[in-house]
Amino acid sequence: MIELKSREDIEKLRKANKIVAEILHIIKEETKPGMTGVDLDEIARREAEKRKVKPAFLGLYGFPAALCVSINEEIVHGVPKKNKVLKEGDIVSIDFGVVYDGWYGDAAISYVVGEKVSDRKKRLLEGVEKALMAGIEQCVPGKTVKDIAAAIEGTLEAYRLAPICDYGGHGIGRKPHEDPHVSNCVANAEDVLLRPGMVLAIEPMATLGRRKNFYRKLKDGWTVVSKEKALAAHFEHSVAITENGPDILSKLD
């Protein structure tokens, strides 16, 4: 069942998502070579406490941290580890959420640690972020979830990236994951009509590998990695669908 949100609901979701955007920005700015995923997780917890909000992922379905930290070939749901040190040139993807006044915020960004950015890494980061924006452009009444998937998949393939199809976005509101599922690939996308009041977390993810949807899960039960050990990236925004088009809730002013 898809729950449509009122204007008042969307404003509460905007507040939750703006906090997420602020904290992601701070984490990115504070990331330095020599830090670990645990260090980044501690920043997320510190900033959530300052704002008197609850980290949404901590304990969710048993997840052991406040922040998902996925490094290099790790695609999504990376568990922060003390023994994995960030190096100059590493790609780190961070996914974070909060609960504000009973409403969930959720967003993700990917970036390179330090200053060393190769052309291939630039292509990966630019391609996945462009795919996110292409998907968001489809978030208008009368379009479908399948249209979002087509825009995401087409953009990723134009950048010669391998989409991850089995993981994707979702509705969001008073629960962290609501209907509908928002696939990153047309083949398994739902043909759900988009209506004003729907709020979707859209999150393309892809690798520099040659094979679409080629991944495995580590023994920690969470971290999803490329079977080709190909570099990966993940971007996410929470977006309200309105009569006037997409309204990105998880952005900084």
Tab-separated table of C-alpha atoms in Angstrom:
chain	number	residue	atom	x	y	z
A	1	MET	CA	0.000	0.000	0.000
A	2	ILE	CA	1.378	3.410	-0.998
A	3	GLU	CA	0.771	6.185	1.526
A	4	LEU	CA	0.299	9.677	0.080
A	5	LYS	CA	1.695	12.486	2.210
A	6	SER	CA	0.022	15.819	2.926
A	7	ARG	CA	1.854	19.133	2.530
A	8	GLU	CA	2.356	19.180	6.296
A	9	ASP	CA	3.803	15.663	6.183
A	10	ILE	CA	6.199	16.652	3.407
A	11	GLU	CA	7.446	19.639	5.404
A	12	LYS	CA	8.273	17.320	8.313
A	13	LEU	CA	10.057	14.989	5.914
A	14	ARG	CA	11.954	17.992	4.553
A	15	LYS	CA	13.217	18.822	8.047
A	16	ALA	CA	14.373	15.229	8.595
A	17	ASN	CA	16.093	15.070	5.226
A	18	LYS	CA	17.762	18.454	5.566
A	19	ILE	CA	19.385	17.206	8.774
A	20	VAL	CA	20.625	14.152	6.862
A	21	ALA	CA	22.083	16.404	4.140
A	22	GLU	CA	23.836	18.586	6.708
A	23	ILE	CA	25.412	15.603	8.447
A	24	LEU	CA	26.531	13.974	5.189
A	25	HIS	CA	28.193	17.245	4.202
A	26	ILE	CA	30.021	17.447	7.535
A	27	ILE	CA	31.213	13.841	7.270
A	28	LYS	CA	32.544	14.450	3.752
A	29	GLU	CA	34.338	17.630	4.850
A	30	GLU	CA	35.936	15.860	7.823
A	31	THR	CA	37.026	12.741	5.928
A	32	LYS	CA	40.818	12.461	5.721
A	33	PRO	CA	43.283	9.710	4.775
A	34	GLY	CA	44.089	7.618	7.844
A	35	MET	CA	40.532	7.627	9.182
A	36	THR	CA	38.355	4.531	9.352
A	37	GLY	CA	34.688	3.861	8.782
A	38	VAL	CA	34.255	3.791	12.546
A	39	ASP	CA	35.607	7.350	12.718
A	40	LEU	CA	33.004	8.456	10.159
A	41	ASP	CA	30.293	6.621	12.084
A	42	GLU	CA	31.284	8.496	15.235
A	43	ILE	CA	30.922	11.811	13.388
A	44	ALA	CA	27.432	10.796	12.274
A	45	ARG	CA	26.420	9.894	15.820
A	46	ARG	CA	27.934	13.104	17.219
A	47	GLU	CA	26.093	15.313	14.748
A	48	ALA	CA	22.804	13.458	15.242
A	49	GLU	CA	23.108	13.921	19.001
A	50	LYS	CA	23.764	17.665	18.536
A	51	ARG	CA	20.527	17.927	16.583
A	52	LYS	CA	18.613	15.698	19.013
A	53	VAL	CA	17.635	13.191	16.342
A	54	LYS	CA	17.978	9.429	16.249
A	55	PRO	CA	20.227	7.734	13.671
A	56	ALA	CA	17.715	5.765	11.622
A	57	PHE	CA	19.935	2.827	10.663
A	58	LEU	CA	21.333	2.007	14.104
A	59	GLY	CA	19.725	-1.313	15.033
A	60	LEU	CA	17.414	-1.234	11.993
A	61	TYR	CA	16.861	-4.874	10.983
A	62	GLY	CA	19.881	-5.558	13.219
A	63	PHE	CA	22.341	-3.217	11.452
A	64	PRO	CA	25.210	-2.567	13.901
A	65	ALA	CA	26.085	1.069	13.067
A	66	ALA	CA	24.579	4.510	12.510
A	67	LEU	CA	26.238	4.975	9.132
A	68	CYS	CA	26.715	2.725	6.098
A	69	VAL	CA	30.316	3.158	4.906
A	70	SER	CA	31.148	1.398	1.630
A	71	ILE	CA	34.731	1.679	0.381
A	72	ASN	CA	36.022	1.091	-3.170
A	73	GLU	CA	34.554	-2.224	-4.402
A	74	GLU	CA	31.947	-2.185	-1.601
A	75	ILE	CA	28.654	-1.171	-3.210
A	76	VAL	CA	26.158	-0.618	-0.408
A	77	HIS	CA	25.370	-1.393	3.259
A	78	GLY	CA	29.033	-1.337	4.262
A	79	VAL	CA	29.583	-1.975	7.957
A	80	PRO	CA	32.138	0.491	9.424
A	81	LYS	CA	35.333	-1.314	10.432
A	82	LYS	CA	38.201	-0.239	12.685
A	83	ASN	CA	40.771	-2.206	10.716
A	84	LYS	CA	39.977	-0.720	7.300
A	85	VAL	CA	41.877	2.553	6.964
A	86	LEU	CA	40.909	5.094	4.314
A	87	LYS	CA	43.716	5.935	1.903
A	88	GLU	CA	44.308	8.799	-0.512
A	89	GLY	CA	42.280	8.105	-3.648
A	90	ASP	CA	39.791	5.672	-2.070
A	91	ILE	CA	36.151	6.040	-3.063
A	92	VAL	CA	33.846	6.112	-0.059
A	93	SER	CA	30.053	5.934	-0.233
A	94	ILE	CA	28.139	6.971	2.873
A	95	ASP	CA	24.447	6.338	3.421
A	96	PHE	CA	22.743	7.927	6.424
A	97	GLY	CA	19.278	8.439	7.833
A	98	VAL	CA	17.642	10.052	10.843
A	99	VAL	CA	14.297	9.985	12.591
A	100	TYR	CA	12.918	13.466	13.250
A	101	ASP	CA	9.573	13.810	15.060
A	102	GLY	CA	8.581	10.355	13.839
A	103	TRP	CA	9.564	10.963	10.194
A	104	TYR	CA	12.509	9.428	8.351
A	105	GLY	CA	15.187	11.133	6.299
A	106	ASP	CA	17.525	9.161	4.020
A	107	ALA	CA	20.271	10.135	1.557
A	108	ALA	CA	23.676	8.988	0.322
A	109	ILE	CA	26.756	10.462	-1.332
A	110	SER	CA	30.002	9.110	-2.770
A	111	TYR	CA	33.343	10.903	-3.005
A	112	VAL	CA	37.082	10.413	-3.269
A	113	VAL	CA	39.257	10.645	-0.163
A	114	GLY	CA	41.952	13.302	-0.600
A	115	GLU	CA	42.912	14.926	-3.894
A	116	LYS	CA	43.861	12.028	-6.187
A	117	VAL	CA	40.956	11.497	-8.594
A	118	SER	CA	41.554	9.485	-11.766
A	119	ASP	CA	39.457	9.930	-14.909
A	120	ARG	CA	37.822	6.540	-14.309
A	121	LYS	CA	36.782	7.532	-10.797
A	122	LYS	CA	35.446	10.846	-12.104
A	123	ARG	CA	33.395	8.960	-14.693
A	124	LEU	CA	31.996	6.643	-12.012
A	125	LEU	CA	31.021	9.407	-9.608
A	126	GLU	CA	29.649	11.693	-12.300
A	127	GLY	CA	27.723	8.882	-13.969
A	128	VAL	CA	25.973	7.668	-10.827
A	129	GLU	CA	25.124	11.203	-9.694
A	130	LYS	CA	23.810	12.060	-13.176
A	131	ALA	CA	21.730	8.874	-13.060
A	132	LEU	CA	20.230	10.035	-9.772
A	133	MET	CA	19.262	13.380	-11.282
A	134	ALA	CA	17.893	11.692	-14.414
A	135	GLY	CA	15.697	9.507	-12.217
A	136	ILE	CA	14.527	12.518	-10.228
A	137	GLU	CA	13.523	14.313	-13.434
A	138	GLN	CA	10.988	11.524	-14.011
A	139	CYS	CA	9.333	12.163	-10.640
A	140	VAL	CA	6.265	13.902	-12.005
A	141	PRO	CA	2.612	12.893	-11.810
A	142	GLY	CA	1.620	10.610	-14.675
A	143	LYS	CA	5.048	9.013	-15.037
A	144	THR	CA	5.778	5.600	-13.531
A	145	VAL	CA	8.401	3.948	-11.362
A	146	LYS	CA	9.475	2.131	-14.523
A	147	ASP	CA	10.224	5.527	-16.125
A	148	ILE	CA	12.541	6.307	-13.200
A	149	ALA	CA	14.323	2.974	-13.671
A	150	ALA	CA	14.707	3.548	-17.413
A	151	ALA	CA	16.266	6.975	-16.865
A	152	ILE	CA	18.675	5.639	-14.238
A	153	GLU	CA	19.714	2.560	-16.195
A	154	GLY	CA	20.087	4.466	-19.459
A	155	THR	CA	22.317	7.090	-17.865
A	156	LEU	CA	24.511	4.515	-16.135
A	157	GLU	CA	24.994	2.589	-19.359
A	158	ALA	CA	25.782	5.814	-21.253
A	159	TYR	CA	28.645	6.289	-18.783
A	160	ARG	CA	29.744	2.670	-19.367
A	161	LEU	CA	28.833	1.668	-15.831
A	162	ALA	CA	27.318	-1.599	-14.603
A	163	PRO	CA	24.024	-1.005	-12.727
A	164	ILE	CA	23.119	-2.873	-9.555
A	165	CYS	CA	19.525	-3.932	-10.201
A	166	ASP	CA	18.536	-5.937	-7.122
A	167	TYR	CA	19.103	-3.019	-4.750
A	168	GLY	CA	17.318	0.275	-5.211
A	169	GLY	CA	15.116	2.966	-3.767
A	170	HIS	CA	11.825	2.917	-1.883
A	171	GLY	CA	9.029	4.944	-0.470
A	172	ILE	CA	9.798	6.767	2.765
A	173	GLY	CA	7.766	8.447	5.494
A	174	ARG	CA	6.900	7.298	9.002
A	175	LYS	CA	8.719	4.089	8.102
A	176	PRO	CA	12.237	3.913	6.629
A	177	HIS	CA	11.135	1.633	3.805
A	178	GLU	CA	7.683	1.887	2.293
A	179	ASP	CA	6.095	0.895	-1.018
A	180	PRO	CA	6.892	1.127	-3.844
A	181	HIS	CA	10.295	-0.393	-4.553
A	182	VAL	CA	12.227	1.840	-6.967
A	183	SER	CA	14.479	-0.333	-9.105
A	184	ASN	CA	17.558	0.934	-10.912
A	185	CYS	CA	16.848	-1.340	-13.906
A	186	VAL	CA	13.806	-1.582	-16.182
A	187	ALA	CA	13.630	-5.386	-16.199
A	188	ASN	CA	12.576	-5.642	-12.565
A	189	ALA	CA	10.881	-2.239	-12.173
A	190	GLU	CA	7.290	-1.913	-11.006
A	191	ASP	CA	4.819	-0.203	-13.326
A	192	VAL	CA	3.460	2.011	-10.544
A	193	LEU	CA	1.881	5.341	-11.469
A	194	LEU	CA	3.439	8.373	-9.764
A	195	ARG	CA	0.989	10.625	-7.904
A	196	PRO	CA	1.281	13.868	-5.934
A	197	GLY	CA	2.020	13.081	-2.281
A	198	MET	CA	4.301	10.148	-2.976
A	199	VAL	CA	7.764	10.473	-1.406
A	200	LEU	CA	10.515	8.274	-2.818
A	201	ALA	CA	14.126	7.640	-1.843
A	202	ILE	CA	15.854	7.186	-5.190
A	203	GLU	CA	19.284	5.577	-5.033
A	204	PRO	CA	21.213	4.460	-8.100
A	205	MET	CA	24.341	2.407	-7.529
A	206	ALA	CA	26.789	1.045	-10.079
A	207	THR	CA	30.316	-0.209	-10.620
A	208	LEU	CA	33.109	0.243	-13.147
A	209	GLY	CA	32.781	-3.466	-13.837
A	210	ARG	CA	31.686	-5.216	-17.016
A	211	ARG	CA	28.738	-7.176	-15.635
A	212	LYS	CA	25.406	-5.789	-14.481
A	213	ASN	CA	24.200	-6.895	-11.040
A	214	PHE	CA	27.423	-8.818	-10.321
A	215	TYR	CA	27.856	-8.751	-6.550
A	216	ARG	CA	28.051	-10.825	-3.382
A	217	LYS	CA	27.469	-10.243	0.313
A	218	LEU	CA	30.316	-10.471	2.839
A	219	LYS	CA	30.281	-12.683	5.919
A	220	ASP	CA	29.212	-9.715	8.076
A	221	GLY	CA	25.777	-10.250	6.522
A	222	TRP	CA	25.503	-6.669	5.283
A	223	THR	CA	28.315	-5.370	3.097
A	224	VAL	CA	27.606	-5.886	-0.616
A	225	VAL	CA	30.725	-5.994	-2.813
A	226	SER	CA	31.492	-6.272	-6.523
A	227	LYS	CA	32.477	-9.812	-7.540
A	228	GLU	CA	34.847	-8.204	-10.054
A	229	LYS	CA	36.348	-6.038	-7.293
A	230	ALA	CA	35.299	-3.093	-9.439
A	231	LEU	CA	35.029	0.360	-7.890
A	232	ALA	CA	31.470	1.298	-6.925
A	233	ALA	CA	29.455	4.425	-6.130
A	234	HIS	CA	26.031	5.161	-4.646
A	235	PHE	CA	23.999	8.378	-4.517
A	236	GLU	CA	20.564	8.938	-2.999
A	237	HIS	CA	17.981	11.676	-2.512
A	238	SER	CA	14.554	11.617	-0.915
A	239	VAL	CA	12.102	13.278	-3.299
A	240	ALA	CA	8.475	14.393	-2.992
A	241	ILE	CA	6.288	14.195	-6.084
A	242	THR	CA	4.163	17.319	-6.424
A	243	GLU	CA	1.878	18.863	-9.015
A	244	ASN	CA	4.799	21.166	-9.861
A	245	GLY	CA	7.288	18.327	-10.324
A	246	PRO	CA	9.980	16.759	-8.145
A	247	ASP	CA	10.852	18.397	-4.820
A	248	ILE	CA	14.248	17.203	-3.531
A	249	LEU	CA	13.944	17.091	0.253
A	250	SER	CA	17.479	15.952	1.099
A	251	LYS	CA	19.462	18.874	-0.260
A	252	LEU	CA	21.319	21.699	1.401
A	253	ASP	CA	20.048	25.237	0.831
